[in-house]
Amino acid sequence: MDAVNTGFAEAAQQHLDDVFAFLVYLTGDRALADDLTAETFARALERWRRFDPGRGSARAWLCQLARSTALDHFRAEDRRRRREGRYAADEPREDAVVFGEGLSPELERALGRLSAAEREVVALRVVLELDGELAARVLGISVTACSTRLSRALTKLEQEVSAGVAA
């Protein structure tokens, strides 16, 4: 194995769980996230020679690629739905664990009610613990917009969980 492929193998092994977690939060579907993770790493392997560590970390680059892969998937699904005349998305099962083990049912439901943009910023900043600058780069937005989106998402989560506990 040459040095380039060794570098990719190390980055893939080190960041596989992070990319999967990000995609789970982005999609809200563990099976889809698994498929998109595989597609992300297939794309990453093809493009690894173009990765420039001077522009950012492998983790951020892989998350950026994962986001692009997910957006491509969503656009393709939207085209398929339009073609087939279906616009209603299936509701996730109430008893399904989507986001991760150990979350309260209230938090699980609250995460499911966030928009995809809100879930992805929570995934990047809270779950993966990326700093604001890296998360903003992955999302393709300013650092200020990233901070604002995170603040609003966390406020929504707090309100949803509080309402769920009080009910």
Coordinates of N, CA, C and O in Angstrom, one line a residue:
M1 N 0.9 -1.2 0.0 CA 0.0 0.0 0.0 C 0.9 1.2 0.0 O 1.8 1.4 0.8
D2 N 0.6 2.2 -0.9 CA 1.5 3.4 -0.9 C 1.1 4.4 0.2 O 0.1 4.2 0.9
A3 N 1.9 5.4 0.3 CA 1.7 6.4 1.4 C 0.4 7.1 1.3 O -0.2 7.4 2.3
V4 N -0.1 7.4 0.1 CA -1.3 8.1 -0.1 C -2.5 7.3 0.5 O -3.3 7.7 1.2
N5 N -2.5 6.0 0.1 CA -3.6 5.1 0.5 C -3.5 4.8 2.0 O -4.5 4.7 2.7
T6 N -2.2 4.8 2.6 CA -2.1 4.6 4.0 C -2.6 5.8 4.7 O -3.3 5.6 5.7
G7 N -2.4 7.0 4.2 CA -2.9 8.2 4.9 C -4.4 8.2 4.8 O -5.1 8.6 5.8
F8 N -5.0 7.8 3.7 CA -6.5 7.7 3.6 C -7.0 6.7 4.6 O -8.0 6.9 5.3
A9 N -6.4 5.5 4.7 CA -6.8 4.4 5.6 C -6.8 4.9 7.0 O -7.8 4.6 7.8
E10 N -5.8 5.6 7.4 CA -5.7 6.1 8.8 C -6.8 7.2 9.0 O -7.4 7.1 10.1
A11 N -7.0 8.1 8.1 CA -8.1 9.1 8.3 C -9.4 8.5 8.3 O -10.3 8.8 9.1
A12 N -9.7 7.5 7.5 CA -11.0 6.8 7.4 C -11.2 6.1 8.8 O -12.3 6.2 9.3
Q13 N -10.2 5.4 9.2 CA -10.4 4.7 10.5 C -10.6 5.6 11.7 O -11.5 5.4 12.5
Q14 N -9.9 6.7 11.7 CA -10.0 7.7 12.7 C -11.3 8.5 12.8 O -11.8 8.8 13.8
H15 N -11.9 8.7 11.6 CA -13.1 9.6 11.5 C -14.4 8.9 11.1 O -15.4 9.6 10.9
L16 N -14.3 7.6 10.9 CA -15.5 6.9 10.4 C -16.7 7.1 11.4 O -17.8 7.5 10.9
D17 N -16.5 7.0 12.7 CA -17.6 7.2 13.6 C -18.2 8.6 13.6 O -19.4 8.8 13.7
D18 N -17.3 9.6 13.5 CA -17.7 11.0 13.4 C -18.6 11.3 12.2 O -19.6 11.9 12.3
V19 N -18.1 10.7 11.1 CA -18.9 11.0 9.8 C -20.3 10.3 10.0 O -21.3 10.9 9.6
F20 N -20.3 9.1 10.5 CA -21.6 8.4 10.7 C -22.5 9.1 11.6 O -23.7 9.4 11.3
A21 N -21.9 9.6 12.7 CA -22.8 10.3 13.7 C -23.3 11.6 13.1 O -24.5 12.0 13.3
F22 N -22.5 12.3 12.3 CA -22.9 13.5 11.7 C -24.1 13.2 10.7 O -25.1 13.9 10.7
L23 N -24.0 12.2 9.9 CA -25.0 11.8 9.0 C -26.3 11.3 9.7 O -27.4 11.5 9.1
V24 N -26.2 10.7 10.8 CA -27.4 10.3 11.6 C -28.1 11.5 12.0 O -29.4 11.6 11.8
Y25 N -27.4 12.5 12.5 CA -28.1 13.7 12.9 C -28.6 14.5 11.7 O -29.7 15.1 11.8
L26 N -28.0 14.5 10.6 CA -28.4 15.2 9.4 C -29.6 14.6 8.8 O -30.6 15.3 8.5
T27 N -29.7 13.2 8.8 CA -30.8 12.6 8.1 C -31.9 12.1 9.0 O -33.0 11.9 8.6
G28 N -31.5 11.8 10.3 CA -32.5 11.3 11.2 C -32.8 9.8 10.9 O -33.8 9.3 11.4
D29 N -32.0 9.1 10.2 CA -32.2 7.8 9.8 C -30.9 7.0 9.8 O -30.0 7.2 9.0
R30 N -30.8 6.1 10.7 CA -29.5 5.3 10.9 C -29.2 4.5 9.7 O -28.0 4.4 9.3
A31 N -30.1 3.9 9.1 CA -29.9 3.0 7.9 C -29.4 3.9 6.7 O -28.4 3.5 6.0
L32 N -30.1 5.0 6.5 CA -29.6 5.9 5.4 C -28.3 6.5 5.7 O -27.4 6.6 4.9
A33 N -28.0 6.8 7.0 CA -26.7 7.4 7.4 C -25.6 6.3 7.1 O -24.5 6.7 6.7
D34 N -25.9 5.1 7.3 CA -24.9 4.0 7.1 C -24.6 4.0 5.6 O -23.4 3.9 5.2
D35 N -25.6 4.0 4.7 CA -25.4 4.0 3.3 C -24.6 5.3 2.8 O -23.7 5.2 2.0
L36 N -25.0 6.4 3.4 CA -24.3 7.7 3.0 C -22.9 7.7 3.5 O -22.0 8.3 2.8
T37 N -22.6 7.1 4.6 CA -21.3 7.0 5.1 C -20.4 6.2 4.2 O -19.3 6.6 3.8
A38 N -20.9 5.1 3.7 CA -20.2 4.3 2.7 C -19.9 5.0 1.5 O -18.8 5.0 0.9
E39 N -20.9 5.8 1.0 CA -20.8 6.6 -0.2 C -19.8 7.7 0.0 O -18.9 8.0 -0.9
T40 N -19.8 8.3 1.2 CA -18.9 9.4 1.5 C -17.4 8.9 1.4 O -16.6 9.5 0.8
F41 N -17.2 7.7 2.0 CA -15.8 7.2 2.0 C -15.4 6.7 0.7 O -14.2 6.7 0.3
A42 N -16.3 6.2 -0.1 CA -16.0 5.9 -1.5 C -15.5 7.1 -2.3 O -14.5 7.1 -3.0
R43 N -16.3 8.2 -2.1 CA -15.9 9.4 -2.8 C -14.6 10.0 -2.3 O -13.8 10.5 -3.0
A44 N -14.4 9.8 -0.9 CA -13.2 10.3 -0.3 C -12.0 9.6 -0.9 O -10.9 10.2 -1.1
L45 N -12.1 8.3 -1.0 CA -11.0 7.5 -1.6 C -10.6 8.0 -3.0 O -9.4 8.2 -3.3
E46 N -11.6 8.3 -3.8 CA -11.4 8.8 -5.2 C -10.7 10.1 -5.2 O -9.9 10.4 -6.1
R47 N -11.0 11.0 -4.2 CA -10.6 12.4 -4.1 C -9.4 12.6 -3.2 O -9.0 13.7 -3.0
W48 N -9.0 11.6 -2.5 CA -8.0 11.7 -1.4 C -6.7 12.5 -1.9 O -6.2 13.3 -1.1
R49 N -6.3 12.3 -3.1 CA -5.1 12.9 -3.6 C -5.2 14.5 -3.6 O -4.3 15.2 -3.6
R50 N -6.5 14.9 -3.7 CA -6.8 16.4 -3.7 C -6.9 17.0 -2.3 O -7.0 18.2 -2.2
F51 N -6.9 16.1 -1.3 CA -7.1 16.7 0.1 C -5.8 17.5 0.4 O -4.7 17.0 0.2
D52 N -6.1 18.7 0.9 CA -5.0 19.6 1.3 C -5.0 19.8 2.8 O -5.9 20.6 3.3
P53 N -4.1 19.2 3.6 CA -4.2 19.4 5.0 C -3.9 20.8 5.4 O -4.3 21.3 6.5
G54 N -3.3 21.6 4.6 CA -3.1 23.0 4.8 C -4.4 23.9 4.9 O -4.4 24.9 5.5
R55 N -5.5 23.3 4.3 CA -6.7 24.1 4.3 C -7.7 23.6 5.4 O -8.7 24.3 5.6
G56 N -7.4 22.5 6.1 CA -8.2 22.1 7.1 C -7.9 20.6 7.5 O -7.2 20.0 6.8
S57 N -8.6 20.2 8.5 CA -8.4 18.8 9.0 C -9.1 17.8 8.1 O -10.0 18.1 7.4
A58 N -8.6 16.6 8.2 CA -9.2 15.5 7.4 C -10.7 15.3 7.9 O -11.6 15.0 7.2
R59 N -10.9 15.5 9.2 CA -12.2 15.3 9.8 C -13.2 16.3 9.2 O -14.3 16.0 8.8
A60 N -12.8 17.6 9.1 CA -13.6 18.6 8.5 C -13.9 18.3 7.0 O -15.0 18.5 6.5
W61 N -12.8 17.9 6.3 CA -12.9 17.6 4.9 C -13.9 16.5 4.7 O -14.8 16.5 3.8
L62 N -13.8 15.4 5.5 CA -14.7 14.3 5.4 C -16.2 14.7 5.7 O -17.1 14.2 5.1
C63 N -16.4 15.6 6.7 CA -17.7 16.0 7.1 C -18.3 16.9 6.0 O -19.5 16.8 5.6
Q64 N -17.5 17.7 5.3 CA -17.9 18.5 4.2 C -18.3 17.5 3.0 O -19.4 17.7 2.4
L65 N -17.6 16.5 2.8 CA -17.9 15.5 1.8 C -19.1 14.8 2.1 O -20.0 14.5 1.3
A66 N -19.3 14.4 3.4 CA -20.5 13.8 3.9 C -21.7 14.6 3.6 O -22.8 14.1 3.2
R67 N -21.6 15.9 3.9 CA -22.7 16.8 3.7 C -23.1 16.9 2.2 O -24.3 16.9 1.9
S68 N -22.1 17.0 1.4 CA -22.4 17.0 -0.1 C -23.0 15.7 -0.5 O -24.0 15.8 -1.3
T69 N -22.6 14.6 0.0 CA -23.2 13.3 -0.4 C -24.6 13.3 0.1 O -25.5 12.8 -0.7
A70 N -24.9 13.7 1.3 CA -26.3 13.7 1.8 C -27.1 14.7 1.0 O -28.3 14.3 0.6
L71 N -26.6 15.9 0.6 CA -27.4 16.8 -0.2 C -27.7 16.2 -1.5 O -28.8 16.4 -2.1
D72 N -26.7 15.6 -2.1 CA -26.9 14.9 -3.4 C -28.0 13.9 -3.3 O -28.9 13.7 -4.2
H73 N -28.0 13.1 -2.2 CA -29.0 12.1 -2.0 C -30.4 12.7 -1.8 O -31.4 12.2 -2.4
F74 N -30.5 13.8 -1.0 CA -31.8 14.4 -0.9 C -32.3 15.0 -2.2 O -33.5 14.9 -2.4
R75 N -31.5 15.6 -3.0 CA -31.9 16.1 -4.3 C -32.4 15.0 -5.2 O -33.4 15.1 -5.8
A76 N -31.7 13.9 -5.2 CA -32.1 12.7 -6.0 C -33.4 12.1 -5.5 O -34.3 11.8 -6.3
E77 N -33.6 12.1 -4.2 CA -34.8 11.6 -3.6 C -36.0 12.5 -4.0 O -37.1 12.1 -4.3
D78 N -35.7 13.8 -3.9 CA -36.8 14.8 -4.3 C -37.2 14.6 -5.7 O -38.4 14.6 -6.0
R79 N -36.2 14.4 -6.6 CA -36.6 14.2 -8.0 C -37.3 12.9 -8.2 O -38.3 12.9 -8.9
R80 N -37.0 11.9 -7.5 CA -37.7 10.6 -7.6 C -39.1 10.7 -7.1 O -40.0 10.3 -7.7
R81 N -39.3 11.4 -6.0 CA -40.6 11.6 -5.4 C -41.5 12.4 -6.4 O -42.7 12.1 -6.6
R82 N -40.9 13.5 -7.0 CA -41.7 14.2 -7.9 C -42.1 13.4 -9.1 O -43.2 13.5 -9.6
R83 N -41.1 12.6 -9.6 CA -41.4 11.7 -10.8 C -42.5 10.7 -10.4 O -43.3 10.5 -11.3
E84 N -42.5 10.2 -9.3 CA -43.5 9.2 -8.9 C -44.7 9.8 -8.3 O -45.7 9.1 -8.0
G85 N -44.7 11.1 -8.1 CA -45.9 11.8 -7.6 C -46.2 11.7 -6.2 O -47.3 11.9 -5.7
R86 N -45.1 11.3 -5.4 CA -45.2 11.2 -4.0 C -44.5 12.3 -3.3 O -43.3 12.5 -3.5
Y87 N -45.2 13.0 -2.3 CA -44.6 14.1 -1.6 C -44.5 13.8 -0.1 O -43.9 14.5 0.6
A88 N -45.3 12.9 0.4 CA -45.3 12.6 1.8 C -44.2 11.7 2.2 O -43.9 10.7 1.7
A89 N -43.4 12.2 3.2 CA -42.4 11.4 3.8 C -42.9 10.4 4.8 O -43.9 10.8 5.5
D90 N -42.4 9.3 5.0 CA -42.8 8.3 6.0 C -42.4 8.9 7.4 O -41.3 9.5 7.5
E91 N -43.2 8.7 8.3 CA -43.0 9.1 9.7 C -42.1 8.0 10.4 O -42.3 6.9 10.2
P92 N -41.1 8.5 11.1 CA -40.3 7.5 11.8 C -41.1 6.8 12.9 O -42.0 7.4 13.5
R93 N -40.8 5.5 13.2 CA -41.5 4.8 14.2 C -41.3 5.4 15.6 O -40.1 5.8 15.9
E94 N -42.3 5.5 16.4 CA -42.1 6.1 17.7 C -41.1 5.4 18.6 O -40.4 6.0 19.4
D95 N -41.0 4.1 18.5 CA -40.2 3.3 19.3 C -38.8 3.1 18.8 O -37.9 2.5 19.4
A96 N -38.5 3.7 17.6 CA -37.2 3.5 17.0 C -36.1 4.4 17.6 O -36.4 5.6 17.8
V97 N -35.0 3.9 17.9 CA -33.9 4.7 18.4 C -33.2 5.2 17.1 O -32.6 4.4 16.4
V98 N -33.2 6.5 16.9 CA -32.6 7.1 15.7 C -31.2 7.7 15.9 O -30.3 7.4 15.3
F99 N -31.2 8.6 16.9 CA -30.0 9.4 17.1 C -28.9 8.8 17.9 O -27.8 9.2 17.8
G100 N -29.2 7.9 18.8 CA -28.2 7.3 19.6 C -28.7 6.6 20.8 O -29.8 6.9 21.3
E101 N -27.9 5.7 21.3 CA -28.3 5.0 22.6 C -28.2 6.0 23.7 O -27.4 6.9 23.8
G102 N -29.1 5.8 24.7 CA -29.0 6.5 26.0 C -29.6 7.9 26.0 O -29.6 8.6 27.0
L103 N -30.3 8.3 24.9 CA -31.0 9.6 24.9 C -32.4 9.3 25.4 O -33.0 8.3 25.2
S104 N -32.9 10.3 26.2 CA -34.3 10.2 26.7 C -35.3 10.3 25.5 O -35.0 10.9 24.5
P105 N -36.5 9.7 25.7 CA -37.5 9.8 24.7 C -37.8 11.2 24.3 O -38.0 11.5 23.1
E106 N -37.8 12.1 25.3 CA -38.1 13.5 25.1 C -37.1 14.1 24.2 O -37.4 14.9 23.2
L107 N -35.8 13.9 24.4 CA -34.7 14.4 23.6 C -34.7 13.8 22.2 O -34.5 14.5 21.2
E108 N -35.0 12.5 22.1 CA -35.1 11.9 20.8 C -36.2 12.5 20.0 O -35.9 12.9 18.8
R109 N -37.4 12.8 20.6 CA -38.5 13.4 19.8 C -38.1 14.8 19.5 O -38.4 15.3 18.4
A110 N -37.5 15.6 20.4 CA -37.1 16.9 20.1 C -36.1 17.0 19.0 O -36.2 17.9 18.1
L111 N -35.1 16.2 19.0 CA -34.1 16.1 17.9 C -34.8 15.9 16.5 O -34.5 16.5 15.5
G112 N -35.8 15.0 16.6 CA -36.6 14.7 15.3 C -37.4 15.8 14.8 O -37.7 15.9 13.6
R113 N -37.7 16.8 15.7 CA -38.5 18.0 15.3 C -37.7 19.1 14.8 O -38.2 20.1 14.2
L114 N -36.3 19.0 15.0 CA -35.5 20.1 14.4 C -35.4 19.9 12.9 O -35.6 18.8 12.4
S115 N -35.1 21.0 12.2 CA -34.9 20.9 10.8 C -33.6 20.2 10.5 O -32.7 20.1 11.4
A116 N -33.4 19.8 9.3 CA -32.1 19.2 8.9 C -30.9 20.1 9.2 O -29.9 19.7 9.7
A117 N -31.1 21.4 8.9 CA -30.0 22.4 9.1 C -29.7 22.5 10.6 O -28.5 22.7 11.0
E118 N -30.7 22.5 11.4 CA -30.5 22.6 12.9 C -29.8 21.3 13.4 O -28.9 21.4 14.2
R119 N -30.3 20.2 12.9 CA -29.7 18.9 13.3 C -28.2 18.8 12.9 O -27.4 18.4 13.7
E120 N -27.9 19.3 11.7 CA -26.5 19.2 11.3 C -25.6 20.1 12.1 O -24.5 19.7 12.4
V121 N -26.0 21.3 12.5 CA -25.2 22.2 13.3 C -25.0 21.6 14.7 O -23.9 21.7 15.3
V122 N -26.1 21.0 15.3 CA -26.0 20.3 16.6 C -25.0 19.2 16.5 O -24.1 19.0 17.3
A123 N -25.1 18.4 15.4 CA -24.2 17.3 15.2 C -22.7 17.7 15.1 O -21.8 17.2 15.8
L124 N -22.5 18.8 14.4 CA -21.1 19.2 14.2 C -20.5 19.9 15.5 O -19.4 19.6 15.9
R125 N -21.3 20.8 16.1 CA -20.8 21.5 17.2 C -20.9 20.8 18.5 O -20.0 20.9 19.3
V126 N -22.0 20.0 18.8 CA -22.2 19.4 20.1 C -21.7 17.9 20.0 O -20.9 17.5 20.9
V127 N -22.1 17.2 19.1 CA -21.7 15.7 19.0 C -20.3 15.6 18.6 O -19.5 14.9 19.3
L128 N -19.9 16.2 17.5 CA -18.5 16.0 17.0 C -17.5 17.0 17.7 O -16.3 16.9 17.5
E129 N -18.1 18.0 18.4 CA -17.3 19.0 19.1 C -16.3 19.8 18.1 O -15.2 20.1 18.5
L130 N -16.8 20.1 16.9 CA -16.0 20.9 16.0 C -16.1 22.4 16.5 O -17.1 22.8 17.0
D131 N -15.0 23.1 16.4 CA -15.1 24.5 16.7 C -16.0 25.3 15.7 O -16.3 24.8 14.7
G132 N -16.3 26.5 16.0 CA -17.3 27.3 15.2 C -16.7 27.5 13.8 O -17.5 27.4 12.8
E133 N -15.5 27.7 13.7 CA -14.9 28.0 12.3 C -14.9 26.7 11.5 O -15.3 26.8 10.3
L134 N -14.6 25.6 12.0 CA -14.6 24.4 11.2 C -16.0 24.0 10.9 O -16.3 23.6 9.7
A135 N -16.9 24.1 11.8 CA -18.3 23.8 11.6 C -18.9 24.7 10.5 O -19.6 24.2 9.6
A136 N -18.6 25.9 10.5 CA -19.1 26.9 9.5 C -18.5 26.5 8.2 O -19.2 26.6 7.2
R137 N -17.3 26.1 8.1 CA -16.7 25.7 6.8 C -17.4 24.5 6.3 O -17.7 24.5 5.1
V138 N -17.6 23.5 7.1 CA -18.3 22.3 6.6 C -19.7 22.7 6.1 O -20.2 22.2 5.1
L139 N -20.4 23.6 6.8 CA -21.8 24.0 6.4 C -21.8 25.0 5.2 O -22.8 25.2 4.6
G140 N -20.7 25.6 5.0 CA -20.6 26.6 3.9 C -21.3 27.9 4.3 O -21.8 28.6 3.4
I141 N -21.2 28.3 5.6 CA -21.8 29.5 6.1 C -20.8 30.2 6.9 O -19.7 29.7 7.2
S142 N -21.1 31.5 7.3 CA -20.2 32.2 8.1 C -20.2 31.7 9.6 O -21.2 31.0 10.0
V143 N -19.2 32.1 10.3 CA -19.1 31.6 11.7 C -20.3 32.2 12.5 O -20.8 31.5 13.4
T144 N -20.6 33.4 12.2 CA -21.8 34.1 12.9 C -23.1 33.3 12.6 O -23.8 33.1 13.5
A145 N -23.3 33.0 11.4 CA -24.5 32.3 11.0 C -24.5 30.9 11.7 O -25.6 30.4 12.1
C146 N -23.4 30.3 11.8 CA -23.3 29.0 12.4 C -23.6 29.1 13.9 O -24.4 28.3 14.4
S147 N -23.1 30.1 14.6 CA -23.4 30.3 16.0 C -24.8 30.6 16.2 O -25.4 30.1 17.2
T148 N -25.4 31.4 15.3 CA -26.8 31.8 15.5 C -27.7 30.6 15.3 O -28.6 30.3 16.0
R149 N -27.4 29.7 14.3 CA -28.1 28.5 14.0 C -28.1 27.6 15.2 O -29.0 27.0 15.6
L150 N -26.9 27.4 15.8 CA -26.7 26.6 16.9 C -27.5 27.1 18.1 O -28.2 26.3 18.8
S151 N -27.4 28.4 18.4 CA -28.2 28.9 19.5 C -29.7 28.7 19.3 O -30.3 28.3 20.3
R152 N -30.2 28.9 18.1 CA -31.6 28.7 17.9 C -32.0 27.2 18.0 O -33.0 26.9 18.6
A153 N -31.1 26.4 17.5 CA -31.4 24.9 17.6 C -31.4 24.5 19.1 O -32.3 23.7 19.5
L154 N -30.5 24.9 19.9 CA -30.4 24.6 21.3 C -31.6 25.1 22.1 O -32.1 24.4 23.0
T155 N -32.0 26.3 21.7 CA -33.2 26.9 22.4 C -34.4 26.1 22.0 O -35.2 25.8 22.9
K156 N -34.6 25.7 20.8 CA -35.7 24.8 20.4 C -35.7 23.5 21.1 O -36.7 23.0 21.6
L157 N -34.5 22.9 21.2 CA -34.4 21.6 21.9 C -34.8 21.8 23.4 O -35.5 21.0 23.9
E158 N -34.3 22.8 24.0 CA -34.6 23.1 25.4 C -36.1 23.2 25.6 O -36.7 22.7 26.5
Q159 N -36.8 24.0 24.7 CA -38.2 24.2 24.8 C -39.0 22.9 24.6 O -39.9 22.6 25.3
E160 N -38.6 22.1 23.6 CA -39.2 20.9 23.3 C -39.1 19.9 24.4 O -40.1 19.2 24.8
V161 N -37.9 19.8 24.9 CA -37.7 18.8 26.0 C -38.4 19.3 27.3 O -39.1 18.4 27.9
S162 N -38.4 20.5 27.6 CA -39.2 21.1 28.7 C -40.6 20.8 28.6 O -41.3 20.4 29.6
A163 N -41.2 21.1 27.4 CA -42.6 20.8 27.2 C -42.9 19.4 27.3 O -44.0 19.0 27.8
G164 N -42.1 18.5 26.8 CA -42.3 17.0 26.8 C -42.2 16.5 28.2 O -43.0 15.6 28.6
V165 N -41.4 17.1 29.1 CA -41.3 16.6 30.5 C -42.5 17.1 31.3 O -43.0 16.4 32.1
A166 N -42.9 18.3 31.0 CA -44.0 18.9 31.7 C -45.4 18.3 31.3 O -46.3 18.3 32.1
A167 N -45.4 17.7 30.2 CA -46.7 17.1 29.7 C -47.0 15.8 30.4 O -46.4 15.1 31.0

